[in-house]
Each structure stands twice: as structure tokens, then as C-alpha cells.
């Protein structure tokens, strides 16, 4: 096999004092933290679409990046070379998982039957590369948003034929994910939303989306796919309003349509900020409602209003995120998938390594900080103290449903104005800084 990244031998842990830009300073996969190795906690994954397929294009201009594995006039040749380059990169990074959309790994042909044949060919090659390297599939997914047939959505399309096409595509994508031993399968509603209410029957579209997901659950059970299904919320982009707006919105949708037993959420940092939340809010909401599944780890830009999908680099965010994830029990089937691409000007293959190394190190530091915060119980104690009056007397009566409006009114009439306590935000923020 050709070598696509000859300038990199393999990224190793060298410790915080290392000046080598091609080494980890914090991510030491075998290091044990709170009873598990760093690799087991973090479950890093490379995403195929941004890392291998993104060539620097943006809304204002075409490709800037030239890759050796794209140098052929035959699209299946390109698919073969890209897969080889991908596994070389995964191995050199020392990353344990990967993720893909069906159309990332094999290009569409003239009809669905031929497209599926192409997929089968690539999947067999991927299966061999997985076996040779020990790299596993975190999740697979379907691209039912790029092709023009999906301009008005997939499951929410006004055309039942497009709905059927999406269903056929998802059926195949679940099959290949199963074939590759995928630990999960993601539904991101690429164009499941609307651009104007003037042509949209919202209730009908939501009902259809639920029908599509129910069919996927039925088929998953039929073929014995054991991976976890995830919905990935995003509020807008490409449509003006996406139905899977945020974690709260998805939670309501899953409950309404009785899908909660079969789905968890895949939370993406940059989608959270587009929804007017932050990453940690979305994670905390999922933990509170037992629906946290996996994470697309990236970040946006404070001053750009779109999904810039940059590699994470904020130690505050990764510390707090890992704290919430660990407090929620950590990942089981999920992991940290870098749904991020290098910038339009980062045109060298080596930039892919810098992006991933920085992201892995910043999450490793976040994990270490979070573990220390958990061991010290600093914030646990603060929260416990703040809510302690719910463990006794009046609070305990309310929680046990032993008091209603009349009893509560009688209590206030007897005891008068409630005693107030400081929220101590500044002190707690100072304490957080001590861990960074
Ligand atoms: C789009 C996005 C997707 C999903 C998978 O914003 O995040 O790449 O992660 O379809
Ligand atoms: Co994503």
C-alpha cells in the first residue's frame, strides 16, 4: 500500500515538557484515571467526512487542499486510496475509532443497486483494515442531505418517493454499520426542517420523521444490530429551522413518539452554541434525563455565526465537559468524535495531525482536571450544601409529596420570610480556575 503521510511516523506520548509538535503532551492512552485508562474514558474517533474528504471549500470559494489520495479520474480508485490513507492516519494518530457517512466512503453511482454494490466493495476492504489494525467503528450514518433529491428533506420530504429513497439508504447504512461491528448509528436530520412555513405542514412532517425512525428501530431489531441509535440535535443550517433543534427538543420528540427506549443523543459542541446554549448545558441536560450517548467534539467561532466545525482547544470547556460526562457515568457505546476540519488555509497533510493532536491533548487535560475535581468533591460538596434543606423537614415533605398548597401556605404563615443563601458563583469560579 502507498504511504500517504510519510512525514509522520507515529504520534507518541512525550509528556508536558516535550517541545515536539508531533507528540502528545497529555494524552497517554495507558494512563489510568479513576479506574480506567485514558483511552477507555475518551474513546477518540476520527470523522471521515471532515478529515479525509474536506478540501477547504467554503460558501465563498472552492477547494484549496490537494490530497494525494484524490489523484485519479476513477471515483472508486479515489475511494480505495482514501480508505487506505484513512487507516494510515488513524494508526499513526493512535486513535481507536472512526465514523463515516455511507457517501463518504463510496461515491453514488447511477442507481441505488449500483451504489450499494460500490458500498459493499469498500465495506469489505474496511472490514479487513479494521481487523488488521484493531481500529473500530464508533458509529455509521447516512448522508440523506447532499443529493438534490433531498433538497426538501428525507423523512420530512413532501414526496413519499423521497421518503422511500431515504428509508432504502438508511436500511443499507444500518446493514453496513452492523457488518463493520459499529457500536452506534447516528441520525442527524440534515434537511429535516423547513425554510418557510408557507409551504410546510409541520405536524405531518414530524409524524413522518417519527415513522422513519420507528422503521429504523424495527429493522435494527430484525437484523439483530446491537449498536446504539443516536439523534444529533442541530437548530438550523442547512434549513432555517431544524426539527431536532436541541437536546430538550429531541427529548420531547422522542417521548411523544414513544422512541425514548431506542435512542440516545449525540451532542455536538458547535450545534449547542448555534442553539444559543453552550456545549456543557446540552451535556448536562442529557445527563439529567439519561439520554447522553456520544459527543461530536468541535467548537465554533465566537464571531462567525455558522457551524465552523473547528478542532476543540478550550481547556475550560473540555474540563467542564469531562466533569459532566464522568459524573454521568462516562461513555459506554459513545465516544469523542472529532467532527472538525482543518481551516481553509491549512493545506498540508501534516495539519491534520496538528488538529487531532491538539484536540486529543486538550481533552486529556480536561479529563485529568475533571478527575481531580471529582476526587476532591469540591463542586459536589458545594451542590450538596446548596440543596441540603431538601433532605430534611419542609424540603423532604415536599419531595415525598406529603405537602400541598394548603400545608405550604400554613408553613409560610407560621415561619415568615424564607432565609436566603449566597450562590457563591465567584468563589466557585475561582475554585474551577485552580484546576485549570
Ligand atoms: C453536521 C454534522 C454531521 C453529523 C453527521 O453539522 O454534524 O456531520 O455529525 O451527519
Ligand atoms: Co456532527
Coordinates of C-alpha atoms and ligand atoms in Angstrom, one line a residue:
X1 CA 0.0 0.0 0.0
X2 CA 1.2 3.5 -0.8
X3 CA 2.1 5.7 2.2
X4 CA 0.2 9.0 2.3
X5 CA 1.6 10.6 5.4
X6 CA 5.4 9.7 5.2
X7 CA 6.4 12.8 7.2
X8 CA 4.7 11.3 10.3
X9 CA 6.0 8.1 11.9
X10 CA 3.5 7.7 14.8
X11 CA 2.4 10.1 17.5
X12 CA 3.7 9.1 21.0
X13 CA 3.2 10.5 24.4
X14 CA 6.3 12.5 25.5
X15 CA 4.9 14.4 28.5
X16 CA 4.1 18.1 29.2
X17 CA 7.7 19.3 28.8
X18 CA 8.1 18.0 25.2
X19 CA 8.6 20.6 22.5
X20 CA 7.9 18.1 19.8
X21 CA 4.7 19.3 17.9
X22 CA 4.2 15.7 16.7
X23 CA 3.9 14.2 20.2
X24 CA 1.2 14.1 22.9
X25 CA 1.9 16.1 26.0
X26 CA -1.1 15.0 28.0
X27 CA -2.8 12.1 26.2
X28 CA -1.1 8.9 27.4
X29 CA -3.6 6.2 26.4
X30 CA -2.5 3.7 29.0
X31 CA -2.5 6.1 31.9
X32 CA -5.1 5.0 34.5
X33 CA -7.5 7.7 35.8
X34 CA -10.4 6.8 38.2
X35 CA -10.0 3.1 37.4
X36 CA -10.0 3.3 33.6
X37 CA -7.3 4.1 31.0
X38 CA -7.4 7.4 29.3
X39 CA -8.2 5.6 26.0
X40 CA -11.1 3.9 27.6
X41 CA -12.5 7.1 29.0
X42 CA -12.1 9.3 25.9
X43 CA -12.8 6.8 23.1
X44 CA -11.5 9.3 20.4
X45 CA -12.7 8.9 16.9
X46 CA -11.7 10.5 13.6
X47 CA -14.6 11.6 11.4
X48 CA -14.1 10.5 7.8
X49 CA -16.0 13.4 6.1
X50 CA -14.1 16.3 7.5
X51 CA -10.7 14.7 8.0
X52 CA -10.4 12.8 4.7
X53 CA -12.9 14.4 2.4
X54 CA -12.9 18.1 3.3
X55 CA -10.8 20.0 0.8
X56 CA -11.1 23.5 2.3
X57 CA -14.2 24.6 0.4
X58 CA -16.5 27.3 2.0
X59 CA -19.5 29.4 0.9
X60 CA -17.3 31.8 -1.0
X61 CA -14.8 29.5 -2.7
X62 CA -13.9 26.0 -3.9
X63 CA -11.2 23.6 -2.8
X64 CA -7.9 24.8 -1.5
X65 CA -6.5 21.5 -0.4
X66 CA -4.9 18.9 -2.7
X67 CA -4.5 15.3 -1.4
X68 CA -2.5 12.5 -3.0
X69 CA -5.3 10.0 -2.4
X70 CA -7.6 12.1 -4.6
X71 CA -5.4 11.9 -7.7
X72 CA -7.4 9.6 -10.1
X73 CA -10.1 10.0 -12.6
X74 CA -11.9 6.9 -11.3
X75 CA -14.1 7.6 -8.2
X76 CA -13.7 4.1 -6.9
X77 CA -9.9 4.4 -7.1
X78 CA -10.2 7.5 -5.0
X79 CA -12.5 5.7 -2.6
X80 CA -9.9 2.9 -2.2
X81 CA -7.0 5.2 -1.8
X82 CA -8.9 7.4 0.7
X83 CA -9.7 4.4 2.8
X84 CA -6.1 3.4 2.9
X85 CA -5.0 6.9 3.8
X86 CA -7.6 7.0 6.5
X87 CA -6.4 3.9 8.2
X88 CA -2.8 5.0 7.9
X89 CA -3.8 8.3 9.6
X90 CA -5.9 6.5 12.4
X91 CA -3.0 4.2 13.1
X92 CA -0.3 7.0 13.2
X93 CA -2.5 9.0 15.5
X94 CA -3.1 6.0 17.8
X95 CA -6.8 6.7 17.7
X96 CA -9.2 3.8 18.4
X97 CA -12.4 4.6 16.4
X98 CA -13.7 6.1 13.2
X99 CA -17.1 7.3 12.0
X100 CA -18.5 7.7 8.4
X101 CA -21.5 8.6 6.3
X102 CA -22.3 6.0 3.6
X103 CA -21.5 8.5 0.8
X104 CA -18.1 9.5 2.4
X105 CA -16.6 6.0 1.9
X106 CA -18.1 5.2 -1.5
X107 CA -19.5 7.6 -4.2
X108 CA -23.0 7.3 -5.5
X109 CA -23.5 5.5 -8.8
X110 CA -26.3 5.9 -11.4
X111 CA -28.8 3.9 -9.4
X112 CA -29.3 2.6 -5.8
X113 CA -28.4 -1.1 -6.7
X114 CA -25.0 0.0 -8.2
X115 CA -24.4 2.4 -5.4
X116 CA -25.0 -0.4 -2.9
X117 CA -22.5 -2.6 -4.8
X118 CA -19.9 0.1 -4.5
X119 CA -20.5 0.3 -0.8
X120 CA -20.2 -3.4 -0.3
X121 CA -16.9 -3.4 -2.0
X122 CA -15.5 -0.7 0.2
X123 CA -17.0 -2.2 3.3
X124 CA -15.2 -5.4 2.7
X125 CA -11.9 -3.5 2.4
X126 CA -12.7 -1.5 5.6
X127 CA -13.5 -4.7 7.4
X128 CA -10.1 -6.1 6.6
X129 CA -8.4 -2.8 7.6
X130 CA -10.2 -2.8 10.9
X131 CA -9.2 -6.4 11.5
X132 CA -5.5 -5.7 10.6
X133 CA -5.3 -2.5 12.8
X134 CA -7.7 -3.2 15.7
X135 CA -9.5 0.1 14.9
X136 CA -13.2 0.0 15.5
X137 CA -16.3 1.8 14.1
X138 CA -17.8 4.2 16.7
X139 CA -20.8 4.9 14.5
X140 CA -22.0 4.9 11.0
X141 CA -24.6 7.2 9.4
X142 CA -26.4 8.1 6.2
X143 CA -25.9 11.2 4.1
X144 CA -29.5 11.9 3.1
X145 CA -29.0 15.7 2.7
X146 CA -26.4 16.4 0.0
X147 CA -28.0 14.9 -3.1
X148 CA -30.6 17.2 -4.9
X149 CA -33.3 14.6 -4.3
X150 CA -33.1 15.5 -0.6
X151 CA -33.4 19.3 -1.1
X152 CA -36.7 19.3 0.9
X153 CA -35.5 16.8 3.5
X154 CA -35.5 13.0 3.7
X155 CA -38.1 11.7 6.3
X156 CA -39.8 15.1 6.2
X157 CA -39.9 15.4 2.4
X158 CA -43.3 16.2 0.9
X159 CA -42.7 13.4 -1.6
X160 CA -43.3 9.8 -0.3
X161 CA -40.9 8.6 -3.0
X162 CA -38.1 10.6 -1.5
X163 CA -39.1 9.3 1.9
X164 CA -38.8 5.7 0.4
X165 CA -35.4 6.5 -1.0
X166 CA -34.2 7.8 2.3
X167 CA -35.5 4.7 4.0
X168 CA -33.7 2.5 1.5
X169 CA -30.5 4.3 2.1
X170 CA -30.8 4.1 5.9
X171 CA -31.6 0.4 5.6
X172 CA -28.3 -0.2 3.8
X173 CA -26.3 2.1 6.0
X174 CA -27.5 0.2 9.1
X175 CA -26.6 -3.1 7.4
X176 CA -23.0 -1.9 6.7
X177 CA -22.6 -0.4 10.1
X178 CA -23.7 -3.8 11.5
X179 CA -21.3 -5.6 9.2
X180 CA -18.4 -3.4 10.5
X181 CA -19.3 -4.1 14.1
X182 CA -20.4 -0.4 14.6
X183 CA -21.1 0.5 18.2
X184 CA -23.7 3.0 17.2
X185 CA -25.6 4.7 14.4
X186 CA -26.4 8.4 14.1
X187 CA -29.4 10.2 12.8
X188 CA -28.6 13.8 12.1
X189 CA -31.6 15.5 10.4
X190 CA -29.6 17.1 7.6
X191 CA -32.5 18.9 6.0
X192 CA -35.3 17.7 8.3
X193 CA -36.7 21.1 8.9
X194 CA -38.2 23.9 6.9
X195 CA -37.3 27.1 5.1
X196 CA -40.7 28.7 5.1
X197 CA -43.9 27.8 7.0
X198 CA -45.9 28.9 3.9
X199 CA -45.2 25.5 2.2
X200 CA -44.9 23.4 5.3
X201 CA -47.3 21.0 7.1
X202 CA -45.3 20.8 10.4
X203 CA -47.4 18.2 12.1
X204 CA -47.4 15.9 9.1
X205 CA -43.6 16.3 8.7
X206 CA -42.9 15.5 12.4
X207 CA -45.2 12.4 12.2
X208 CA -43.3 11.3 9.1
X209 CA -39.9 11.7 10.7
X210 CA -41.1 9.6 13.7
X211 CA -42.4 6.9 11.2
X212 CA -39.0 6.8 9.6
X213 CA -37.2 6.4 12.9
X214 CA -39.7 3.7 14.0
X215 CA -39.0 1.8 10.8
X216 CA -35.3 2.0 11.5
X217 CA -35.8 0.7 15.0
X218 CA -37.9 -2.2 13.7
X219 CA -35.3 -3.0 11.1
X220 CA -32.4 -2.8 13.6
X221 CA -34.2 -5.4 15.7
X222 CA -35.0 -7.6 12.7
X223 CA -31.4 -7.9 11.6
X224 CA -30.0 -8.0 15.2
X225 CA -27.9 -4.8 15.0
X226 CA -26.8 -4.2 18.6
X227 CA -25.4 -0.7 18.3
X228 CA -27.0 2.3 20.0
X229 CA -29.1 4.7 17.9
X230 CA -28.4 8.4 18.4
X231 CA -30.1 11.6 17.3
X232 CA -27.8 14.5 16.8
X233 CA -29.5 17.8 17.5
X234 CA -28.8 21.0 15.5
X235 CA -31.1 24.1 15.5
X236 CA -30.5 25.4 11.9
X237 CA -28.2 25.1 8.9
X238 CA -28.9 23.9 6.3
X239 CA -32.6 24.7 6.9
X240 CA -33.8 27.8 8.7
X241 CA -35.3 25.6 11.4
X242 CA -34.3 22.0 12.0
X243 CA -36.8 19.8 13.9
X244 CA -34.1 18.2 16.0
X245 CA -33.3 21.7 17.4
X246 CA -31.6 20.9 20.7
X247 CA -31.5 18.2 23.4
X248 CA -34.7 19.5 25.0
X249 CA -36.5 19.5 21.7
X250 CA -35.3 15.9 20.8
X251 CA -36.2 14.6 24.3
X252 CA -39.8 15.9 23.8
X253 CA -40.0 14.4 20.3
X254 CA -38.7 11.0 21.4
X255 CA -41.2 11.0 24.3
X256 CA -44.1 12.0 22.1
X257 CA -43.5 9.3 19.6
X258 CA -42.5 6.5 22.1
X259 CA -39.0 6.3 20.8
X260 CA -37.1 7.0 24.0
X261 CA -36.2 3.4 24.7
X262 CA -34.3 3.2 21.4
X263 CA -32.4 6.5 21.2
X264 CA -29.8 8.5 23.0
X265 CA -28.3 11.8 21.8
X266 CA -25.1 12.6 20.1
X267 CA -24.3 16.1 21.3
X268 CA -22.2 18.3 19.1
X269 CA -20.5 21.3 20.7
X270 CA -20.9 23.7 17.8
X271 CA -24.6 22.7 17.4
X272 CA -25.1 23.6 21.0
X273 CA -23.8 27.1 20.5
X274 CA -25.8 27.6 17.4
X275 CA -28.9 26.8 19.5
X276 CA -28.0 29.5 21.9
X277 CA -26.7 27.1 24.6
X278 CA -23.3 26.0 25.4
X279 CA -21.8 22.5 25.0
X280 CA -21.9 21.8 28.7
X281 CA -25.6 22.8 29.0
X282 CA -26.5 20.2 26.4
X283 CA -24.4 17.6 28.1
X284 CA -25.9 18.4 31.5
X285 CA -29.4 18.3 30.1
X286 CA -28.7 14.8 28.7
X287 CA -27.2 13.5 31.9
X288 CA -30.2 14.8 33.9
X289 CA -32.5 12.9 31.6
X290 CA -30.4 9.8 31.0
X291 CA -30.1 10.4 27.2
X292 CA -26.4 11.1 26.8
X293 CA -24.9 8.8 24.2
X294 CA -22.0 10.2 22.3
X295 CA -20.3 13.5 21.5
X296 CA -19.2 15.3 18.3
X297 CA -16.3 17.3 19.8
X298 CA -15.6 20.5 18.0
X299 CA -16.1 24.2 18.5
X300 CA -17.5 27.3 16.7
X301 CA -16.0 30.7 16.4
X302 CA -17.4 33.4 18.7
X303 CA -17.7 35.9 15.8
X304 CA -18.8 33.7 13.0
X305 CA -22.5 32.7 13.0
X306 CA -22.2 29.4 11.3
X307 CA -21.1 25.8 12.0
X308 CA -17.4 26.3 11.6
X309 CA -16.5 22.8 13.0
X310 CA -13.1 23.7 14.4
X311 CA -10.9 21.4 16.5
X312 CA -11.6 21.9 20.2
X313 CA -8.9 24.0 22.0
X314 CA -10.6 25.4 25.1
X315 CA -9.4 23.9 28.4
X316 CA -12.3 25.4 30.4
X317 CA -14.8 23.7 28.1
X318 CA -13.1 20.3 28.0
X319 CA -12.6 20.3 31.8
X320 CA -16.2 21.1 32.5
X321 CA -17.4 18.8 29.7
X322 CA -15.4 15.8 31.0
X323 CA -16.6 16.6 34.5
X324 CA -20.2 16.3 33.4
X325 CA -19.6 13.2 31.3
X326 CA -17.7 11.5 34.1
X327 CA -20.4 12.4 36.6
X328 CA -22.9 11.0 34.2
X329 CA -21.2 7.6 34.3
X330 CA -18.8 8.1 31.3
X331 CA -19.2 6.7 27.8
X332 CA -20.4 3.2 27.1
X333 CA -21.1 2.9 23.4
X334 CA -20.3 6.5 22.6
X335 CA -17.1 8.5 22.5
X336 CA -15.5 11.7 21.4
X337 CA -15.7 12.0 17.6
X338 CA -13.8 15.0 16.2
X339 CA -16.5 16.4 13.9
X340 CA -14.0 19.1 12.9
X341 CA -12.0 20.1 9.9
X342 CA -8.7 22.0 9.4
X343 CA -9.1 25.5 8.2
X344 CA -9.1 26.5 4.5
X345 CA -5.5 27.7 4.7
X346 CA -4.2 24.6 6.5
X347 CA -3.4 22.9 3.2
X348 CA -0.7 20.4 4.3
X349 CA -1.4 16.8 5.3
X350 CA 0.6 17.4 8.5
X351 CA -2.1 20.0 9.5
X352 CA -4.5 17.0 10.0
X353 CA -2.1 15.7 12.7
X354 CA -1.7 19.0 14.4
X355 CA -5.5 19.4 14.6
X356 CA -6.0 16.0 16.1
X357 CA -3.1 16.1 18.5
X358 CA -4.2 19.4 19.9
X359 CA -7.8 18.2 20.3
X360 CA -6.8 14.9 22.0
X361 CA -4.4 16.7 24.3
X362 CA -6.9 19.3 25.3
X363 CA -9.5 16.6 26.2
X364 CA -6.8 14.5 28.0
X365 CA -6.1 17.6 30.1
X366 CA -9.8 18.1 30.6
X367 CA -10.1 14.5 31.8
X368 CA -7.3 14.9 34.3
X369 CA -8.7 18.1 35.7
X370 CA -12.2 16.6 35.9
X371 CA -11.0 13.5 37.7
X372 CA -9.2 15.7 40.3
X373 CA -12.4 17.8 40.7
X374 CA -14.4 14.6 41.4
X375 CA -11.8 13.2 43.8
X376 CA -11.7 16.5 45.8
X377 CA -15.5 16.7 45.8
X378 CA -15.1 20.5 45.6
X379 CA -18.2 21.1 43.5
X380 CA -20.1 18.0 44.8
X381 CA -19.9 19.5 48.3
X382 CA -21.0 22.9 47.1
X383 CA -24.0 21.5 45.3
X384 CA -24.8 19.2 48.3
X385 CA -24.7 22.1 50.7
X386 CA -26.9 24.3 48.4
X387 CA -29.7 21.7 48.3
X388 CA -29.3 20.3 51.9
X389 CA -32.6 21.7 53.1
X390 CA -34.4 19.3 50.7
X391 CA -33.0 16.4 52.7
X392 CA -34.9 17.3 55.9
X393 CA -38.0 19.0 57.3
X394 CA -40.1 21.0 54.8
X395 CA -38.0 20.1 51.7
X396 CA -38.2 16.4 52.4
X397 CA -42.0 16.7 52.9
X398 CA -42.4 18.4 49.5
X399 CA -40.2 15.9 47.7
X400 CA -42.2 13.0 49.3
X401 CA -45.4 14.6 48.2
X402 CA -46.5 14.9 51.8
X403 CA -47.4 18.6 51.5
X404 CA -49.7 20.5 49.1
X405 CA -50.6 24.2 48.6
X406 CA -52.5 24.4 51.9
X407 CA -49.7 22.9 54.1
X408 CA -47.1 25.1 52.4
X409 CA -49.2 28.3 52.9
X410 CA -49.6 27.3 56.6
X411 CA -45.8 26.9 56.9
X412 CA -45.1 30.3 55.4
X413 CA -47.7 32.0 57.6
X414 CA -46.1 30.4 60.6
X415 CA -42.4 30.9 59.7
X416 CA -42.4 34.2 57.7
X417 CA -39.8 35.3 55.1
X418 CA -37.5 32.5 53.8
X419 CA -33.9 32.5 54.8
X420 CA -31.7 33.1 51.7
X421 CA -28.1 31.9 51.0
X422 CA -25.4 33.1 48.6
X423 CA -24.9 31.3 45.3
X424 CA -21.1 31.7 45.7
X425 CA -20.6 31.9 42.0
X426 CA -17.4 33.9 42.1
X427 CA -15.8 31.6 44.7
X428 CA -16.8 28.5 42.7
X429 CA -15.4 30.0 39.5
X430 CA -12.1 30.8 41.4
X431 CA -12.1 27.1 42.5
X432 CA -12.5 25.9 38.9
X433 CA -9.6 28.1 37.9
X434 CA -7.5 26.3 40.5
X435 CA -7.9 23.1 38.5
X436 CA -7.1 24.5 35.1
Ligands
LIG1 C1 -23.5 18.4 10.5 C2 -22.9 17.3 11.4 C3 -22.9 16.0 10.7 C4 -23.3 14.8 11.6 C5 -23.4 13.5 10.9 O1 -23.4 19.6 11.2 O2 -22.5 17.5 12.5 O3 -21.7 15.8 10.2 O4 -22.4 14.7 12.6 O5 -24.3 13.5 9.9
LIG2 CO1 -21.8 16.2 14.0

